Coordinates of C-alpha atoms in Angstrom, one line a residue:
M1143 CA -28.6 -87.4 34.0
N1144 CA -24.9 -88.1 34.4
E1145 CA -23.4 -89.5 37.6
Q1146 CA -21.8 -86.3 38.7
A1147 CA -25.2 -84.4 38.6
A1148 CA -26.9 -87.3 40.4
E1149 CA -24.4 -87.2 43.2
Q1150 CA -25.3 -83.5 43.8
L1151 CA -28.9 -84.3 44.5
P1152 CA -30.0 -84.4 48.1
D1153 CA -30.7 -87.7 49.7
D1154 CA -33.8 -86.6 51.7
V1155 CA -37.0 -87.5 49.9
D1156 CA -38.9 -84.4 51.0
T1157 CA -36.1 -82.2 49.8
L1158 CA -36.2 -84.1 46.4
K1159 CA -39.9 -83.6 46.1
A1160 CA -39.6 -79.9 46.8
L1161 CA -36.8 -79.6 44.2
L1162 CA -38.9 -81.5 41.7
L1163 CA -41.9 -79.2 42.3
Q1164 CA -39.6 -76.2 41.9
K1165 CA -38.4 -77.6 38.5
Q1166 CA -41.9 -78.4 37.4
Q1167 CA -43.0 -74.8 38.1
R1168 CA -40.0 -73.5 36.3
I1169 CA -40.8 -75.6 33.2
R1170 CA -44.4 -74.5 33.4
L1171 CA -43.4 -70.9 33.4
L1172 CA -41.0 -71.3 30.5
E1173 CA -43.7 -73.1 28.5
E1174 CA -46.1 -70.2 29.1
Q1175 CA -43.4 -67.7 28.0
I1176 CA -42.7 -69.6 24.8
L1177 CA -46.4 -69.9 24.0
L1178 CA -47.0 -66.1 24.5
M1179 CA -43.9 -65.3 22.4
R1180 CA -45.2 -67.5 19.6
D1181 CA -48.6 -65.9 19.9
K1182 CA -47.2 -62.4 19.8
H1183 CA -45.1 -63.1 16.7
F1184 CA -47.3 -65.4 14.6
T1185 CA -50.9 -64.6 15.4
S1186 CA -53.2 -61.6 15.1
G1187 CA -52.6 -58.7 17.5
S1188 CA -56.3 -58.6 18.4
E1189 CA -57.3 -58.4 22.1
Q1190 CA -60.5 -60.3 21.5
A1191 CA -61.1 -62.8 24.2
S1192 CA -62.2 -66.3 23.2
N1193 CA -66.0 -66.9 23.2
Q1194 CA -66.9 -68.9 26.3
L1195 CA -70.7 -69.2 25.7
G1196 CA -72.5 -71.6 27.9
F1197 CA -70.0 -72.1 30.7
F1198 CA -72.0 -70.2 33.4
D1199 CA -73.0 -73.2 35.5
E1200 CA -69.4 -74.4 35.8
A1201 CA -68.2 -70.9 36.4
E1202 CA -70.6 -70.5 39.2
A1203 CA -69.3 -73.6 40.9
E1204 CA -65.8 -72.4 40.4
A1205 CA -66.3 -68.8 41.6
D1206 CA -68.8 -69.6 44.3
A1207 CA -70.6 -66.5 43.1
E1208 CA -73.2 -65.9 40.5
P1209 CA -71.5 -64.7 37.3
P1210 CA -73.0 -62.1 35.0
E1211 CA -76.3 -63.2 33.7
A1212 CA -75.4 -63.1 30.0
P1213 CA -72.4 -63.1 27.7
T1214 CA -71.1 -59.7 26.8
T1215 CA -70.4 -60.6 23.1
A1216 CA -73.2 -59.4 20.9
S1217 CA -74.9 -62.1 18.8
P1218 CA -74.9 -61.6 15.1
A1219 CA -78.7 -61.1 15.2
T1220 CA -78.3 -58.0 17.4
T1221 CA -75.4 -56.5 15.5
P1222 CA -76.7 -53.7 13.2
K1223 CA -76.0 -54.4 9.6
K1224 CA -74.8 -51.9 7.0
P1225 CA -77.3 -51.3 4.2
A1226 CA -76.8 -53.5 1.2
G1227 CA -75.6 -52.1 -2.1
R1228 CA -73.5 -49.2 -3.1
Q1229 CA -73.4 -46.4 -0.6
Q1230 CA -74.4 -42.9 -1.6
L1231 CA -71.6 -40.5 -2.4
P1232 CA -71.2 -37.5 0.1
A1233 CA -73.7 -34.8 -0.7
D1234 CA -71.3 -32.0 0.1
L1235 CA -68.9 -32.9 -2.8
P1236 CA -69.1 -30.6 -5.8
R1237 CA -70.9 -32.2 -8.8
V1238 CA -69.8 -31.9 -12.5
R1239 CA -72.8 -32.5 -14.8
R1240 CA -72.2 -34.4 -18.0
E1241 CA -75.2 -34.9 -20.2
H1242 CA -75.6 -37.8 -22.6
D1243 CA -78.3 -37.4 -25.2
L1244 CA -79.7 -39.5 -28.0
P1245 CA -78.7 -38.7 -31.6
E1246 CA -81.4 -36.7 -33.4
E1247 CA -82.3 -39.5 -35.7
E1248 CA -83.1 -41.8 -32.7
K1249 CA -85.5 -39.2 -31.2
I1250 CA -88.0 -40.2 -34.0
C1251 CA -90.5 -42.8 -32.8
T1252 CA -91.2 -45.9 -35.0
C1253 CA -94.7 -44.4 -35.7
G1254 CA -93.0 -41.4 -37.2
C1255 CA -93.7 -38.9 -34.5
Q1256 CA -91.1 -36.7 -32.7
M1257 CA -90.3 -38.0 -29.2
R1258 CA -90.5 -35.5 -26.3
E1259 CA -88.2 -35.4 -23.2
I1260 CA -90.0 -36.6 -20.1
G1261 CA -87.2 -36.7 -17.6
E1262 CA -83.7 -37.9 -17.0
E1263 CA -81.8 -40.7 -15.3
T1264 CA -78.7 -39.9 -13.2
S1265 CA -75.9 -42.1 -12.0
E1266 CA -72.7 -40.9 -10.2
Q1267 CA -69.0 -41.8 -10.3
L1268 CA -66.4 -40.6 -7.8
D1269 CA -63.6 -38.7 -9.5
I1270 CA -60.3 -37.3 -8.2
I1271 CA -58.1 -34.4 -9.3
P1272 CA -54.4 -35.0 -8.5
A1273 CA -52.5 -32.5 -6.4
K1274 CA -52.1 -29.2 -8.2
I1275 CA -49.0 -27.1 -7.7
Q1276 CA -49.3 -23.4 -8.3
V1277 CA -47.2 -20.3 -7.6
I1278 CA -48.7 -17.5 -5.6
Q1279 CA -47.4 -14.1 -6.7
H1280 CA -47.5 -11.4 -4.0
V1281 CA -47.6 -8.2 -6.1
R1282 CA -47.2 -4.9 -4.2
K1283 CA -47.9 -1.7 -5.9
K1284 CA -45.2 1.0 -5.6
Y1285 CA -46.0 4.7 -5.3
A1286 CA -43.9 7.8 -5.6
C1287 CA -44.5 11.6 -5.8
K1288 CA -43.2 13.2 -9.0
A1289 CA -43.4 16.7 -7.5
C1290 CA -41.0 16.3 -4.6
E1291 CA -39.5 12.9 -5.2
A1292 CA -39.4 12.4 -1.5
G1293 CA -39.5 8.6 -1.7
V1294 CA -41.3 5.4 -2.7
K1295 CA -44.1 3.9 -0.8
T1296 CA -45.0 0.2 -0.9
T1297 CA -47.5 -1.7 1.2
P1298 CA -45.7 -4.2 3.5
L1299 CA -45.9 -7.9 2.7
P1300 CA -48.3 -9.7 5.1
A1301 CA -46.6 -11.7 7.8
Q1302 CA -45.8 -15.2 6.5
P1303 CA -45.4 -18.4 8.4
I1304 CA -41.7 -18.6 7.4
S1305 CA -40.2 -15.3 6.4
R1306 CA -38.3 -15.1 3.2
S1307 CA -39.4 -18.5 2.2
S1308 CA -41.1 -19.9 -0.9
A1309 CA -43.4 -22.0 1.3
S1310 CA -47.1 -20.9 1.5
P1311 CA -49.4 -21.9 4.4
G1312 CA -51.0 -24.5 2.1
L1313 CA -47.7 -26.1 1.2
L1314 CA -46.6 -26.2 4.8
A1315 CA -49.9 -27.7 5.9
Q1316 CA -49.6 -30.4 3.2
I1317 CA -46.0 -31.3 4.2
T1318 CA -47.0 -31.4 7.9
V1319 CA -50.1 -33.6 7.4
A1320 CA -48.3 -35.9 5.0
K1321 CA -45.6 -36.7 7.6
Y1322 CA -47.6 -36.7 10.9
Q1323 CA -51.0 -37.8 9.8
D1324 CA -50.2 -40.0 6.7
A1325 CA -46.8 -41.2 8.0
L1326 CA -44.9 -40.2 4.8
P1327 CA -41.2 -39.6 5.7
L1328 CA -39.7 -36.4 4.2
A1329 CA -37.4 -38.4 1.9
R1330 CA -40.5 -40.0 0.4
Q1331 CA -42.2 -36.6 0.1
E1332 CA -39.1 -35.2 -1.7
K1333 CA -39.5 -37.9 -4.4
I1334 CA -43.2 -37.1 -4.7
F1335 CA -42.5 -33.4 -5.3
H1336 CA -39.8 -34.3 -7.8
R1337 CA -42.2 -36.4 -9.9
I1338 CA -44.4 -33.3 -10.3
G1339 CA -41.5 -31.1 -11.3
V1340 CA -40.7 -29.4 -8.0
D1341 CA -37.3 -29.6 -6.4
L1342 CA -37.7 -29.6 -2.6
P1343 CA -34.7 -31.3 -0.8
R1344 CA -35.5 -33.1 2.4
N1345 CA -33.2 -30.9 4.4
T1346 CA -35.3 -27.9 3.3
L1347 CA -38.5 -29.8 4.3
A1348 CA -37.0 -30.6 7.7
S1349 CA -36.0 -27.0 8.3
W1350 CA -39.6 -25.9 7.4
I1351 CA -41.0 -28.5 9.8
I1352 CA -38.9 -27.1 12.7
R1353 CA -39.8 -23.5 11.8
C1354 CA -43.5 -24.5 11.8
S1355 CA -43.2 -26.0 15.3
Q1356 CA -41.7 -22.8 16.6
L1357 CA -44.5 -20.8 14.9
V1358 CA -47.3 -22.7 16.7
Q1359 CA -45.8 -22.6 20.2
P1360 CA -48.1 -19.7 21.4
L1361 CA -51.1 -21.9 20.4
L1362 CA -49.6 -24.9 22.2
N1363 CA -49.2 -22.7 25.4
L1364 CA -52.9 -22.0 25.3
L1365 CA -53.7 -25.7 24.8
E1366 CA -51.5 -26.5 27.8
D1367 CA -53.6 -24.1 29.9
R1368 CA -56.9 -25.6 28.7
L1369 CA -55.6 -29.2 29.4
R1370 CA -54.8 -28.3 33.0
D1371 CA -58.2 -26.6 33.4
G1372 CA -60.0 -29.9 32.7
P1373 CA -61.0 -32.4 35.4
I1374 CA -59.3 -35.4 33.9
I1375 CA -55.9 -36.1 32.2
Q1376 CA -55.0 -39.5 30.6
C1377 CA -51.3 -40.2 30.1
D1378 CA -49.3 -42.7 28.1
E1379 CA -45.8 -42.9 26.6
T1380 CA -43.9 -44.7 23.9
P1381 CA -40.2 -45.1 22.9
V1382 CA -38.5 -43.1 20.2
Q1383 CA -35.0 -43.2 19.0
V1384 CA -33.1 -39.9 18.6
L1385 CA -29.6 -40.3 17.0
K1386 CA -28.1 -37.1 18.3
E1387 CA -29.4 -37.0 21.8
P1388 CA -26.7 -35.3 24.0
D1389 CA -24.9 -37.6 26.4
K1390 CA -26.7 -40.7 25.1
P1391 CA -25.6 -43.3 22.5
P1392 CA -27.6 -43.3 19.2
E1393 CA -29.1 -46.7 19.9
S1394 CA -30.6 -45.7 23.3
Q1395 CA -34.3 -45.0 23.8
S1396 CA -36.0 -41.7 24.5
Y1397 CA -39.7 -41.2 25.0
M1398 CA -42.7 -39.4 23.5
W1399 CA -45.3 -38.7 26.2
V1400 CA -49.0 -37.9 25.4
R1401 CA -51.6 -36.3 27.6
L1402 CA -55.3 -36.2 26.8
G1403 CA -57.9 -34.1 28.5
G1404 CA -59.7 -30.7 28.4
L1405 CA -63.3 -29.7 29.0
S1406 CA -66.3 -31.7 27.8
D1407 CA -66.5 -29.7 24.5
E1408 CA -62.8 -28.8 24.2
S1409 CA -60.6 -31.9 23.7
V1410 CA -56.8 -31.4 24.0
V1411 CA -54.1 -33.9 23.0
L1412 CA -50.5 -32.8 23.8
Y1413 CA -47.3 -34.7 22.9
D1414 CA -44.0 -34.0 24.7
Y1415 CA -40.6 -35.3 24.0
Y1416 CA -38.2 -36.2 26.8
A1417 CA -35.0 -38.2 26.9
S1418 CA -36.2 -40.4 29.7
R1419 CA -39.2 -42.3 31.1
S1420 CA -38.5 -41.3 34.7
G1421 CA -41.1 -40.3 37.2
E1422 CA -39.6 -36.8 37.2
V1423 CA -40.9 -36.3 33.7
A1424 CA -44.4 -37.3 34.8
G1425 CA -44.1 -34.9 37.7
T1426 CA -43.1 -32.1 35.3
L1427 CA -45.9 -32.7 32.9
L1428 CA -48.5 -32.8 35.6
S1429 CA -47.2 -30.2 38.0
G1430 CA -49.9 -27.9 39.3
F1431 CA -52.7 -30.2 38.0
N1432 CA -55.7 -31.0 40.3
G1433 CA -58.1 -33.6 39.3
Y1434 CA -58.3 -37.2 38.0
L1435 CA -55.2 -38.8 36.5
Q1436 CA -55.7 -42.0 34.5
T1437 CA -52.7 -44.2 33.5
D1438 CA -51.5 -47.8 33.3
D1439 CA -49.5 -49.2 36.2
Y1440 CA -46.2 -47.9 35.1
A1441 CA -44.2 -47.0 38.3
G1442 CA -43.3 -43.5 36.9
Y1443 CA -46.8 -42.3 37.6
H1444 CA -47.1 -43.6 41.1
A1445 CA -45.5 -40.6 42.9
V1446 CA -47.4 -38.0 41.0
G1447 CA -50.6 -40.1 41.4
A1448 CA -50.2 -40.0 45.2
E1449 CA -49.9 -36.2 45.4
K1450 CA -52.5 -34.1 47.1
G1451 CA -55.2 -32.9 44.7
I1452 CA -54.8 -35.8 42.3
I1453 CA -56.9 -39.0 42.3
H1454 CA -55.3 -41.8 40.4
L1455 CA -57.4 -44.1 38.2
G1456 CA -56.4 -47.5 36.8
C1457 CA -57.0 -49.0 33.4
W1458 CA -59.3 -52.0 33.0
A1459 CA -58.0 -52.6 29.4
H1460 CA -54.5 -53.4 30.9
A1461 CA -56.1 -55.7 33.5
R1462 CA -58.0 -57.4 30.7
R1463 CA -55.0 -57.9 28.5
K1464 CA -53.2 -59.9 31.2
F1465 CA -56.2 -62.2 31.6
I1466 CA -56.3 -62.6 27.8
E1467 CA -52.7 -63.9 28.0
A1468 CA -53.6 -66.3 30.7
Q1469 CA -56.6 -67.4 28.7
K1470 CA -54.3 -68.2 25.7
V1471 CA -52.1 -70.3 28.0
A1472 CA -55.2 -72.1 29.4
D1473 CA -56.6 -72.7 25.9
S1474 CA -53.3 -74.3 24.8
K1475 CA -53.3 -76.7 27.7
N1476 CA -57.0 -77.6 27.1
K1477 CA -56.2 -78.5 23.5
K1478 CA -53.4 -80.7 24.6
S1479 CA -55.5 -82.5 27.2
K1480 CA -58.4 -82.8 24.8
G1481 CA -56.1 -84.4 22.3
K1482 CA -55.2 -87.1 24.8
D1483 CA -58.9 -87.6 25.8
K1484 CA -61.3 -86.5 23.1
N1485 CA -64.3 -87.2 25.3
K1486 CA -63.1 -84.8 28.0
K1487 CA -65.2 -81.7 28.4
N1488 CA -63.3 -78.5 29.0
R1489 CA -64.2 -76.6 32.0
P1490 CA -63.8 -72.8 31.8
S1491 CA -60.5 -71.6 33.0
K1492 CA -60.1 -69.0 35.8
A1493 CA -59.0 -66.5 33.0
D1494 CA -62.3 -67.2 31.2
I1495 CA -64.3 -66.4 34.4
A1496 CA -62.3 -63.1 35.0
L1497 CA -62.8 -62.1 31.4
N1498 CA -66.5 -62.7 31.6
Y1499 CA -66.8 -60.4 34.6
I1500 CA -64.7 -57.7 32.9
G1501 CA -66.6 -58.1 29.7
H1502 CA -69.8 -57.5 31.6
L1503 CA -68.4 -54.2 33.0
Y1504 CA -67.6 -53.1 29.4
G1505 CA -71.1 -54.1 28.4
I1506 CA -72.5 -51.7 31.0
E1507 CA -70.2 -49.0 29.6
R1508 CA -71.6 -49.5 26.1
K1509 CA -75.1 -49.0 27.5
C1510 CA -74.2 -45.7 29.2
K1511 CA -72.0 -44.3 26.4
H1512 CA -74.4 -41.6 25.3
L1513 CA -75.8 -40.8 28.8
S1514 CA -75.1 -37.7 30.7
P1515 CA -72.4 -37.9 33.4
E1516 CA -75.0 -38.0 36.2
E1517 CA -77.0 -40.8 34.4
R1518 CA -73.8 -42.7 33.8
Y1519 CA -72.9 -42.5 37.5
Q1520 CA -76.3 -43.8 38.5
L1521 CA -76.1 -46.7 36.1
R1522 CA -72.6 -47.7 37.3
Q1523 CA -73.7 -47.5 40.9
A1524 CA -76.7 -49.8 40.1
K1525 CA -75.0 -52.2 37.7
S1526 CA -71.2 -52.0 37.8
L1527 CA -70.7 -52.1 41.6
P1528 CA -72.5 -55.5 42.0
V1529 CA -70.3 -57.0 39.3
L1530 CA -67.2 -55.5 40.9
N1531 CA -68.2 -57.0 44.3
K1532 CA -68.6 -60.4 42.8
L1533 CA -65.2 -60.1 41.0
R1534 CA -63.6 -59.0 44.2
S1535 CA -65.0 -62.1 46.1
W1536 CA -63.8 -64.4 43.3
L1537 CA -60.3 -62.7 43.3
D1538 CA -60.0 -63.2 47.1
K1539 CA -60.8 -66.9 46.7
N1540 CA -58.4 -67.6 43.9
L1541 CA -55.4 -65.3 44.7
P1542 CA -53.9 -67.4 47.5
G1543 CA -53.3 -70.4 45.4
A1544 CA -51.9 -68.6 42.3
L1545 CA -48.2 -68.8 41.3
P1546 CA -47.0 -65.2 40.9
K1547 CA -44.8 -65.7 37.9
T1548 CA -47.4 -67.6 35.7
A1549 CA -49.6 -65.7 33.3
L1550 CA -52.6 -66.3 35.5
G1551 CA -50.7 -65.3 38.6
K1552 CA -49.5 -62.1 37.0
A1553 CA -53.1 -61.2 36.0
L1554 CA -54.5 -61.9 39.4
F1555 CA -51.7 -60.0 41.3
Y1556 CA -52.1 -57.1 38.8
L1557 CA -55.8 -57.0 39.7
Q1558 CA -55.1 -57.2 43.4
K1559 CA -52.4 -54.5 43.3
N1560 CA -54.6 -52.0 41.3
W1561 CA -58.0 -52.8 42.6
E1562 CA -58.7 -49.5 44.3
K1563 CA -57.6 -47.5 41.3
L1564 CA -59.6 -49.7 39.0
C1565 CA -62.8 -49.0 40.9
V1566 CA -62.4 -45.2 41.0
Y1567 CA -64.2 -44.8 37.6
T1568 CA -67.5 -45.7 39.3
E1569 CA -67.3 -42.6 41.5
D1570 CA -67.8 -40.0 38.7
G1571 CA -69.8 -40.2 35.5
R1572 CA -67.2 -38.1 33.6
L1573 CA -64.5 -40.8 34.1
N1574 CA -63.6 -43.6 31.7
I1575 CA -63.3 -47.3 32.4
D1576 CA -59.9 -47.4 30.7
N1577 CA -57.0 -45.4 29.4
N1578 CA -57.7 -46.3 25.7
G1579 CA -58.2 -42.6 24.9
A1580 CA -54.5 -41.8 25.5
E1581 CA -53.4 -45.1 23.8
N1582 CA -55.5 -44.2 20.7
A1583 CA -54.0 -40.7 20.7
I1584 CA -50.4 -42.0 20.7
R1585 CA -51.1 -44.7 18.0
P1586 CA -50.6 -42.3 15.1
F1587 CA -47.1 -41.6 16.4
V1588 CA -46.4 -45.3 16.6
I1589 CA -47.6 -45.9 13.1
G1590 CA -45.4 -43.0 11.8
R1591 CA -42.4 -44.3 13.7
K1592 CA -42.6 -47.6 11.7
N1593 CA -42.0 -45.5 8.6
W1594 CA -39.4 -42.9 9.6
L1595 CA -37.8 -45.1 12.3
F1596 CA -36.0 -42.4 14.3
S1597 CA -35.5 -38.6 14.7
D1598 CA -32.1 -37.2 13.9
T1599 CA -31.9 -34.5 16.5
T1600 CA -33.8 -33.4 19.7
N1601 CA -35.1 -30.4 17.8
G1602 CA -36.7 -32.7 15.3
A1603 CA -38.2 -34.8 18.0
K1604 CA -39.6 -31.7 19.7
A1605 CA -41.0 -30.4 16.4
S1606 CA -42.7 -33.7 15.9
A1607 CA -44.3 -33.5 19.4
A1608 CA -45.6 -30.0 18.6
L1609 CA -47.1 -30.8 15.3
Y1610 CA -48.6 -34.1 16.4
S1611 CA -50.2 -32.2 19.2
L1612 CA -52.0 -29.8 16.8
I1613 CA -53.0 -32.5 14.3
E1614 CA -54.4 -34.9 17.0
T1615 CA -56.2 -32.0 18.8
A1616 CA -57.8 -31.0 15.6
K1617 CA -59.0 -34.5 15.0
A1618 CA -60.3 -34.8 18.5
N1619 CA -62.4 -31.8 17.8
D1620 CA -63.7 -33.2 14.5
L1621 CA -61.6 -30.9 12.2
E1622 CA -59.8 -32.0 9.1
P1623 CA -56.1 -31.6 9.9
Y1624 CA -55.0 -30.0 6.6
D1625 CA -57.8 -27.3 6.6
Y1626 CA -57.0 -26.5 10.3
L1627 CA -53.2 -26.2 9.8
R1628 CA -53.5 -24.2 6.7
R1629 CA -55.6 -21.7 8.6
V1630 CA -53.2 -21.7 11.6
Y1631 CA -50.2 -21.2 9.4
A1632 CA -51.9 -18.3 7.5
E1633 CA -53.3 -16.4 10.4
L1634 CA -51.0 -17.1 13.4
P1635 CA -48.1 -14.9 12.0
Q1636 CA -50.5 -11.9 12.1
A1637 CA -52.0 -12.7 15.5
N1638 CA -50.6 -10.1 17.8
T1639 CA -52.9 -10.5 20.8
V1640 CA -54.0 -13.3 23.0
E1641 CA -57.5 -13.0 21.7
A1642 CA -56.3 -13.4 18.1
I1643 CA -54.4 -16.6 19.1
E1644 CA -57.4 -17.9 21.0
A1645 CA -59.5 -17.5 17.9
L1646 CA -57.3 -20.2 16.3
L1647 CA -58.0 -22.8 19.0
P1648 CA -59.7 -25.7 17.2
W1649 CA -63.2 -25.3 18.9
N1650 CA -63.1 -21.5 18.1
A1651 CA -61.9 -22.0 14.5
K1652 CA -64.5 -24.8 13.7
E1653 CA -67.3 -22.5 12.6
A1654 CA -65.1 -20.5 10.2
L1655 CA -63.6 -23.7 8.7
L1656 CA -67.1 -25.2 8.2
A1657 CA -68.2 -22.0 6.5
E1658 CA -65.2 -22.1 4.2
K1659 CA -65.8 -25.7 3.4
R1660 CA -69.5 -24.9 2.5
A1661 CA -68.3 -22.1 0.3
L1662 CA -65.9 -24.3 -1.6
A1663 CA -68.5 -27.0 -2.1
E1664 CA -70.8 -24.3 -3.6
G1665 CA -68.1 -23.2 -6.0
G1666 CA -67.1 -20.0 -4.2
E1667 CA -63.6 -18.8 -3.5
G1668 CA -63.7 -19.7 0.3

């Protein structure tokens, strides 16, 4: 330290001690931030907490409360193993029989007698036929009267997904699924088509995508109604860059929002594009909804979550992540201290104790996964509430001494701030412990964004939202996206009534699609 800096220090010892303590806390905070940044960039993105088996006695002394009676991590002995050996190929795939017979001279036994067939031995290989491009010719017969020559009659062409276009429902379904399910940008699809001898420029593909999104809007309107009829909506959002967003620079961020909900047997996933992440957007997306709203702690949801008729749930997965970060910091410090004193026994950190409680809550959820809502409610009341009460007592004891800006402090204060919302899930067996459903629903978009990076226009971003909605809703209802979209693109142009459009909702179309798949497997025309 130079003389000028030394002269600026206060002379009072108590003031110097306070200043030193402040600097030490600052250094500790910066060290934690560096550790977490290194961990984020150079280690696995798994949220798996470190195994802390056998620390329960020490945890009990630390928490002044009995911790969960057993670790939540399943031991290898209790984990079901996959059958050894090659797995059977799916029975519903068509089979092509190829017979391999002995030459006639080898069918003579060494004793001179003719050998007889007594059976056969069958082995199977999986084969694939590359994509086949074909041209569908729509031939319409023309009729005229030779007697009066009044005119010519021709049956009208059935309504097509894109009028006066060479794109069939099957081709449009393939392009849509390739981009929004398989994350293949249109530029890459253009090259794939070129390799098989078809010239489809990417601007043509982009135009078709936008036209398809406009076509399916009536179906999306019905899905919106079904979403709001359900008792629960989960929400999440993620950034997206749109180059030609009005009144915004190209490098600015816009947002793709996702909502997940519906009835128990009708899952709905809806994407919506908006230029901002403001609470006004959340209010628009949830206006008129009455029921449970589950989100993370983003402030944009606070206002709508406080509205009459809405009960706001928290997300235990987000609370858990913060303690995992605190655990990484604690583990790093333990390694350093153990390096100085190899005989030192590491006590469980406060993050370890919190993660153990949270892990036990998730263990209870695994047990009640296949129960009815009423049975799930009863189990949570009997098992989850006692764990929550112990965790609450532990939190009250450790919160006063926590430094708010440290990783542990952030985790503890997050838990304190969201405690009431985090406990709501125990009040209704239909509710989830976390918001992972919405996060899983938005993950395909995040994966796709890594490939195509940005949207050129707002129309393109809105088209993406519409088609992601149909694909993810189809998947949520156990439908194969290509089969479902091909049917939607083929039948929606001819659907002139609400009943006809409702027949194309995923849960209504499922039986017809399964019948079509069975027919194809049996060799029929489908």
